DNA sequence: GTCTATATGTTGATAGAC
DNA sequence: GTCTATCAACATATAGAC
């Protein structure tokens, strides 16, 4: 049996092949195809309403491939959510950083835009599917699975934006009032993302970021200011 | 053991106790216990995530009782939704009627209050469970089942409130702008109903109508006015 | 890494006695 | 109206060949 040869190619650190992931091109495309199919089906029929079989079949993969890569159905949902939510969170933090690195204090509208713009990001076409999916999942089953992920992903962001809003609103506005206003901001945003089933007789709004974001900013900024003003008037 | 009124005398308008059906006292309590259990479980784990067995077991009834009374799982969901949504719709229409029967033109705040107040109705304690359930289901699976019901129940109401808002806002405000604003109103409302899984590190807001409704009215009225003003400035 | 085959449990729905 | 018993279908997960 030939002894092992300390070739330069085998020097430690020369080729640390898989630090975290992309094990092989084929495996990568397997994972990705599963994520794509899962995103589509989970969005359309919900987590519980979608069988793992349906996902793997739509992806042209086997059931056990999903188990190998994601550890099961729940892991697949988690990975699917994470893939879309992470960029939104990073975009929000980046825009808020830029705003705070600037000299002057940010206005309410600027803080809100930093929060809202990445939500509709990714281009007009892709934004539709992604946003619809993510928003739908946030409001759907199973809370014990999605809840911790939401907290993990959004916990810091929400705290920082609450701080920024507190700084931008008139001094003395109660924190609790700002928190309630922020929840309304989130609610209005989710609604415009088009997550819900069609509710009115009116035609659906196109999810064009250029159209929606300014109106969301306008609406919610006025709402937050009204909350702050009413509280100070007491 | 108090029996239900054996008096067949029907005074029109006096107090119609059971409008359409009451096959027998025991059947009624069977139906009701199934509805209660279904409401609780569907709200907690979703429609697809809840087995019919779990519902009937929690209700102390048999699986076939559910089939007999509601025709199956989907019929049970429909009946459960309808039981809670109908009073909200009726309350909204009643308040709007009263507003329009008055001489003077309603203000934006008054229209919004007519829309929002019944949403949180039914008392501080019961409101929590009902609202949470209804809002959760509106945003959850299966759209092809819930969608038509939503349209059937809310179609007319939404159209009438859009008209009322159009009349209350500055003349010339585009209908489309009002529709978008109205969707944000709905979104903010649903969010405050507490339907979603906990999303922030902050403690949950108590769903006390007396606290939430005025703030919702304040926030959304200012938002709608800001939308209208920005559009007229163009 | 990916597959087939299978273990093990649950689902929604129904038939028929009472 | 309500029950028990049972159905066929499908669920997730795993074992082991390649």
XYZ file of C-alpha atoms (C1' of nucleotides) in Angstrom:
504
model
C 0.000 0.000 0.000
C 1.628 3.290 -1.047
C 2.303 5.703 1.684
C 0.665 9.020 1.563
C 2.693 11.662 -0.205
C 2.792 15.163 1.145
C 2.358 16.761 -2.256
C 2.133 20.541 -2.355
C -1.356 20.160 -3.752
C -2.391 18.623 -0.488
C -1.094 21.365 1.689
C -3.603 22.313 4.277
C -5.377 25.432 3.238
C -4.464 25.067 -0.385
C -7.775 23.592 -1.325
C -10.230 23.593 1.503
C -12.880 22.373 -0.789
C -16.137 22.868 1.046
C -16.085 25.411 3.820
C -19.831 25.695 4.065
C -21.500 24.616 0.865
C -21.442 24.091 -2.837
C -20.350 20.459 -2.575
C -20.562 19.879 -6.289
C -22.175 21.540 -9.244
C -24.797 18.877 -9.513
C -25.602 18.930 -5.831
C -25.915 22.673 -5.962
C -28.399 22.541 -8.736
C -30.251 19.819 -6.880
C -30.549 22.004 -3.824
C -31.563 24.981 -5.851
C -34.194 23.160 -7.830
C -35.664 21.865 -4.599
C -35.713 25.348 -3.119
C -37.409 26.763 -6.176
C -40.098 24.130 -6.220
C -40.626 24.374 -2.477
C -40.964 28.142 -2.660
C -43.606 27.904 -5.325
C -45.628 25.167 -3.688
C -45.366 26.373 -0.100
C -46.504 29.794 -1.290
C -49.428 28.398 -3.199
C -50.720 25.731 -0.854
C -49.080 26.378 2.465
C -46.616 24.275 4.369
C -48.993 21.709 5.744
C -50.941 21.676 2.528
C -47.879 20.697 0.535
C -46.465 17.213 0.639
C -42.759 16.676 0.437
C -43.496 14.368 -2.442
C -45.129 17.157 -4.386
C -42.069 19.324 -3.913
C -39.522 16.753 -4.931
C -41.637 15.637 -7.841
C -41.972 19.190 -9.136
C -38.242 19.609 -8.755
C -37.512 16.400 -10.599
C -35.748 15.040 -7.549
C -36.285 12.189 -5.162
C -37.776 12.364 -1.730
C -34.581 11.299 -0.091
C -32.609 13.988 -1.859
C -34.628 16.494 0.104
C -33.848 14.639 3.294
C -30.175 14.496 2.450
C -29.829 18.214 1.729
C -32.281 19.778 4.134
C -32.952 17.143 6.723
C -36.641 16.910 5.964
C -39.655 19.010 5.192
C -39.187 21.536 7.962
C -35.591 22.140 7.059
C -36.667 22.746 3.516
C -39.126 25.401 4.618
C -36.522 27.044 6.769
C -33.990 27.153 3.964
C -36.601 28.454 1.580
C -37.577 31.272 3.900
C -34.025 32.120 4.731
C -32.981 32.420 1.112
C -35.467 35.234 0.499
C -35.499 36.960 3.856
C -31.773 37.343 4.332
C -31.274 39.813 1.460
C -34.178 41.922 2.674
C -32.700 42.146 6.135
C -29.258 42.988 4.807
C -30.644 45.652 2.522
C -32.513 47.269 5.360
C -29.495 47.356 7.613
C -27.243 48.671 4.856
C -29.590 51.524 4.037
C -30.046 52.404 7.679
C -26.281 52.338 8.210
C -25.789 54.735 5.326
C -28.447 56.988 6.730
C -26.911 57.111 10.171
C -23.379 57.490 8.867
C -24.503 60.718 7.255
C -24.077 63.884 9.261
C -27.607 65.114 9.672
C -30.337 63.276 11.550
C -32.560 61.135 9.314
C -36.146 62.172 8.734
C -39.047 59.816 9.314
C -39.533 59.371 5.584
C -35.909 58.378 5.121
C -36.034 55.775 7.858
C -39.192 54.325 6.420
C -37.744 54.206 2.944
C -34.712 52.340 4.247
C -37.099 49.842 5.763
C -39.437 49.502 2.834
C -37.263 49.719 -0.238
C -35.451 46.383 0.224
C -38.777 44.698 0.896
C -39.786 45.288 -2.688
C -36.266 44.789 -3.998
C -34.962 42.383 -6.574
C -36.569 43.921 -9.623
C -40.166 44.320 -10.589
C -40.692 40.830 -11.914
C -38.912 38.663 -9.381
C -40.204 40.831 -6.558
C -43.713 39.603 -7.101
C -43.101 35.952 -6.552
C -40.631 36.404 -3.730
C -42.616 38.936 -1.848
C -45.843 37.032 -2.187
C -44.205 33.924 -0.930
C -42.452 35.425 2.026
C -45.359 37.484 3.196
C -47.745 34.592 2.837
C -45.521 32.361 4.904
C -45.034 34.933 7.631
C -48.733 34.896 8.294
C -49.363 31.251 7.910
C -48.741 27.998 9.651
C -46.750 26.699 11.637
C -45.881 29.446 14.112
C -43.667 27.241 16.234
C -41.424 26.724 13.237
C -41.512 30.108 11.576
C -41.665 32.156 14.763
C -38.086 31.551 15.924
C -36.724 32.167 12.450
C -38.589 35.449 12.194
C -37.216 36.510 15.529
C -33.721 35.449 14.580
C -33.796 37.232 11.256
C -35.775 40.331 12.114
C -35.106 40.856 15.804
C -32.144 43.188 15.488
C -33.515 44.998 12.462
C -36.767 45.883 14.124
C -35.041 47.124 17.244
C -32.747 49.346 15.226
C -35.568 50.772 13.178
C -37.591 51.458 16.284
C -34.633 53.395 17.648
C -34.262 55.315 14.405
C -37.941 56.177 14.348
C -37.810 57.297 17.939
C -34.970 59.649 17.044
C -36.768 60.981 13.999
C -40.109 61.604 15.678
C -40.743 64.506 18.039
C -38.883 63.985 21.322
C -40.971 62.621 24.129
C -43.032 60.269 22.014
C -43.647 57.150 24.039
C -41.787 54.054 22.930
C -44.929 52.007 23.128
C -46.687 54.352 20.772
C -43.858 53.988 18.282
C -43.953 50.236 18.544
C -47.637 50.209 17.783
C -47.119 52.527 14.843
C -44.339 50.339 13.557
C -46.621 47.346 13.599
C -49.071 49.250 11.495
C -46.257 50.060 9.085
C -45.456 46.380 8.810
C -49.119 45.528 8.335
C -49.632 48.014 5.538
C -46.480 46.758 3.866
C -47.444 43.125 4.013
C -50.853 43.915 2.644
C -49.389 45.685 -0.372
C -47.034 42.806 -0.965
C -50.099 40.988 -2.121
C -49.870 38.093 0.257
C -53.530 37.716 0.923
C -56.094 36.103 -1.316
C -58.063 38.566 -3.430
C -60.398 40.357 -1.108
C -62.237 42.980 -3.071
C -63.951 43.318 -6.378
C -61.221 45.643 -7.522
C -58.422 44.535 -9.757
C -55.196 43.572 -8.026
C -52.467 46.135 -7.713
C -49.336 45.510 -9.656
C -46.446 45.062 -7.270
C -44.270 47.659 -8.941
C -41.835 48.948 -6.362
C -41.542 52.353 -8.005
C -45.227 52.859 -7.528
C -45.752 51.288 -4.137
C -42.799 52.355 -2.037
C -43.378 56.120 -2.253
C -47.024 55.698 -1.376
C -46.225 53.436 1.529
C -43.685 55.938 2.814
C -46.149 58.777 2.462
C -48.971 56.929 4.167
C -47.013 55.534 7.075
C -44.954 58.642 7.739
C -48.133 60.670 8.079
C -49.613 57.974 10.292
C -46.627 57.891 12.618
C -46.536 61.684 12.882
C -50.231 61.717 13.698
C -49.690 59.207 16.486
C -46.871 61.257 17.940
C -48.797 64.511 17.665
C -51.897 63.114 19.321
C -49.875 61.780 22.171
C -48.135 65.079 22.798
C -51.446 66.889 22.736
C -52.637 64.961 25.762
C -82.002 21.921 32.920
C -83.354 24.962 31.137
C -84.977 24.207 27.875
C -85.163 26.563 24.950
C -88.298 28.619 24.426
C -91.140 26.285 23.494
C -93.263 29.290 22.567
C -93.957 29.182 18.861
C -95.205 32.736 18.872
C -93.044 34.763 16.549
C -93.108 38.448 17.116
C -91.530 40.045 14.065
C -88.570 42.140 15.054
C -88.875 41.353 18.724
C -85.917 39.043 19.096
C -85.549 36.293 16.510
C -83.576 33.773 18.504
C -82.452 31.270 15.920
C -82.785 32.583 12.400
C -82.613 29.653 10.054
C -82.081 26.366 11.781
C -82.320 24.592 15.079
C -82.968 20.921 14.414
C -82.808 19.969 18.053
C -81.184 21.284 21.205
C -78.644 18.509 21.292
C -77.797 18.885 17.631
C -77.298 22.561 18.143
C -74.880 22.026 20.955
C -73.128 19.418 18.875
C -72.719 21.861 16.034
C -71.611 24.583 18.356
C -69.050 22.482 20.155
C -67.620 21.449 16.806
C -67.439 25.055 15.680
C -65.706 26.077 18.872
C -63.111 23.366 18.651
C -62.573 23.966 14.945
C -62.097 27.661 15.524
C -59.477 27.069 18.143
C -57.545 24.445 16.232
C -57.750 26.009 12.787
C -56.490 29.252 14.272
C -53.612 27.564 16.032
C -52.415 25.109 13.439
C -54.050 26.125 10.200
C -56.586 24.316 8.108
C -54.308 21.803 6.458
C -52.361 21.408 9.659
C -55.447 20.361 11.575
C -56.985 16.960 11.129
C -60.698 16.531 11.282
C -60.088 13.919 13.930
C -58.340 16.443 16.125
C -61.312 18.772 15.878
C -63.950 16.200 16.649
C -61.883 14.742 19.444
C -61.437 18.141 21.066
C -65.152 18.727 20.731
C -65.997 15.393 22.268
C -67.811 14.408 19.104
C -67.386 11.792 16.465
C -65.861 12.221 13.056
C -69.071 11.441 11.311
C -70.973 14.024 13.315
C -68.843 16.627 11.586
C -69.675 15.120 8.253
C -73.348 15.035 9.067
C -73.584 18.664 10.148
C -71.075 20.367 7.910
C -70.514 17.993 5.054
C -66.841 17.543 5.781
C -63.761 19.438 6.759
C -64.099 22.246 4.253
C -67.680 22.893 5.217
C -66.585 23.086 8.819
C -64.012 25.747 8.000
C -66.535 27.702 6.022
C -69.073 27.623 8.829
C -66.421 28.572 11.334
C -65.320 31.578 9.322
C -68.841 32.660 8.595
C -69.884 32.608 12.221
C -67.290 35.242 13.135
C -67.200 37.320 9.990
C -70.902 37.888 9.563
C -71.327 40.046 12.687
C -68.323 42.150 11.732
C -69.766 42.832 8.318
C -73.170 43.643 9.726
C -71.694 45.967 12.312
C -69.751 47.827 9.678
C -72.750 48.299 7.453
C -74.944 49.363 10.334
C -72.480 52.020 11.468
C -71.992 53.286 7.942
C -75.740 53.440 7.424
C -76.158 55.496 10.553
C -73.398 57.791 9.408
C -74.919 58.379 6.023
C -78.450 58.724 7.363
C -77.168 61.697 9.310
C -77.485 65.068 7.659
C -73.891 66.215 7.410
C -71.240 64.499 5.327
C -69.108 62.025 7.308
C -65.493 62.841 8.005
C -62.685 60.448 7.160
C -62.222 59.578 10.807
C -65.866 58.692 11.180
C -65.870 56.411 8.151
C -62.770 54.667 9.412
C -64.239 54.225 12.854
C -67.338 52.633 11.348
C -65.055 50.232 9.560
C -62.734 49.458 12.437
C -64.913 49.420 15.513
C -66.858 46.232 14.671
C -63.607 44.501 13.826
C -62.595 44.630 17.446
C -66.106 44.162 18.714
C -67.569 41.563 21.014
C -65.920 42.688 24.213
C -62.322 42.874 25.234
C -61.908 39.239 26.141
C -63.738 37.437 23.372
C -62.347 39.825 20.804
C -58.887 38.397 21.226
C -59.653 34.859 20.242
C -62.093 35.705 17.497
C -59.990 38.347 15.891
C -56.882 36.269 16.020
C -58.639 33.397 14.405
C -60.310 35.330 11.645
C -57.296 37.356 10.700
C -55.062 34.331 10.736
C -57.372 32.444 8.418
C -57.732 35.336 6.007
C -54.036 35.221 5.361
C -53.587 31.536 5.325
C -54.356 28.513 3.270
C -56.379 27.489 1.141
C -57.094 30.513 -1.058
C -59.400 28.634 -3.376
C -61.657 27.883 -0.436
C -61.439 31.075 1.567
C -61.205 33.455 -1.395
C -64.793 33.133 -2.587
C -66.125 33.414 0.933
C -64.146 36.581 1.528
C -65.472 38.062 -1.664
C -68.992 37.059 -0.812
C -68.857 38.458 2.685
C -66.733 41.553 2.166
C -67.391 42.519 -1.425
C -70.238 44.924 -0.849
C -68.812 46.329 2.357
C -65.529 47.264 0.804
C -67.172 48.906 -2.148
C -69.376 50.971 0.109
C -66.510 52.053 2.307
C -64.443 52.993 -0.705
C -67.317 55.200 -1.844
C -67.632 56.752 1.594
C -63.909 57.451 1.747
C -63.993 58.984 -1.693
C -66.737 61.329 -0.541
C -64.880 62.224 2.630
C -61.520 62.907 1.030
C -60.751 66.044 -0.989
C -62.641 65.953 -4.304
C -60.608 64.821 -7.253
C -58.640 62.171 -5.407
C -58.149 59.255 -7.775
C -60.154 56.140 -7.009
C -57.104 54.001 -7.465
C -55.251 55.987 -4.857
C -58.094 55.478 -2.429
C -58.143 51.758 -3.103
C -54.485 51.502 -2.340
C -54.889 53.497 0.833
C -57.770 51.290 1.876
C -55.621 48.231 1.484
C -53.085 49.775 3.801
C -55.868 50.419 6.290
C -56.821 46.765 6.141
C -53.206 45.712 6.513
C -52.595 47.858 9.563
C -55.800 46.548 11.090
C -55.010 42.923 10.531
C -51.564 43.399 11.970
C -52.958 44.884 15.170
C -55.452 42.077 15.472
C -52.489 39.998 16.425
C -52.838 37.371 13.753
C -49.205 36.937 12.984
C -46.645 34.998 15.011
C -44.606 37.189 17.333
C -42.201 39.096 15.189
C -40.279 41.406 17.447
C -38.560 41.285 20.750
C -41.196 43.536 22.203
C -44.027 42.278 24.287
C -47.305 41.661 22.510
C -49.918 44.356 22.520
C -53.070 43.650 24.386
C -55.980 43.599 21.968
C -58.015 46.093 23.912
C -60.399 47.764 21.496
C -60.543 50.972 23.517
C -56.827 51.381 23.092
C -56.360 50.178 19.550
C -59.269 51.605 17.592
C -58.535 55.293 18.217
C -54.903 54.809 17.290
C -55.783 52.927 14.151
C -58.215 55.656 13.163
C -55.631 58.346 13.838
C -52.879 56.589 11.942
C -54.885 55.608 8.889
C -56.813 58.856 8.578
C -53.550 60.768 8.464
C -52.189 58.277 5.948
C -55.164 58.585 3.643
C -55.107 62.371 3.815
C -51.412 62.373 2.994
C -52.041 60.213 -0.055
C -54.766 62.522 -1.270
C -52.721 65.641 -0.629
C -49.666 64.317 -2.439
C -51.745 63.393 -5.420
C -53.348 66.791 -5.655
C -49.964 68.466 -5.444
C -48.861 66.811 -8.651
C -25.189 11.980 -3.761
C -28.914 9.798 -5.454
C -31.779 6.181 -5.929
C -35.625 2.285 -4.824
C -38.157 0.037 -1.447
C -40.410 0.051 2.605
C -41.756 1.033 7.525
C -45.176 3.254 10.127
C -48.535 6.280 10.949
C -52.385 9.436 9.636
C -55.639 11.382 6.764
C -60.669 12.450 4.991
C -64.552 10.009 3.942
C -68.176 6.482 4.181
C -71.250 2.305 5.335
C -74.407 0.618 8.271
C -76.147 -0.519 13.072
C -78.938 1.704 16.444
C -78.473 12.175 14.884
C -74.887 9.673 16.519
C -72.136 5.908 16.801
C -68.288 2.045 15.522
C -65.666 -0.015 12.086
C -63.248 0.293 8.078
C -61.610 2.094 3.644
C -58.131 3.510 0.221
C -54.915 7.007 -0.244
C -51.182 9.427 1.152
C -47.989 11.367 4.645
C -42.937 11.676 6.421
C -39.082 9.373 7.317
C -35.484 5.832 6.872
C -32.568 1.729 5.277
C -29.577 0.145 2.160
C -28.031 -0.679 -2.787
C -25.236 1.629 -6.185
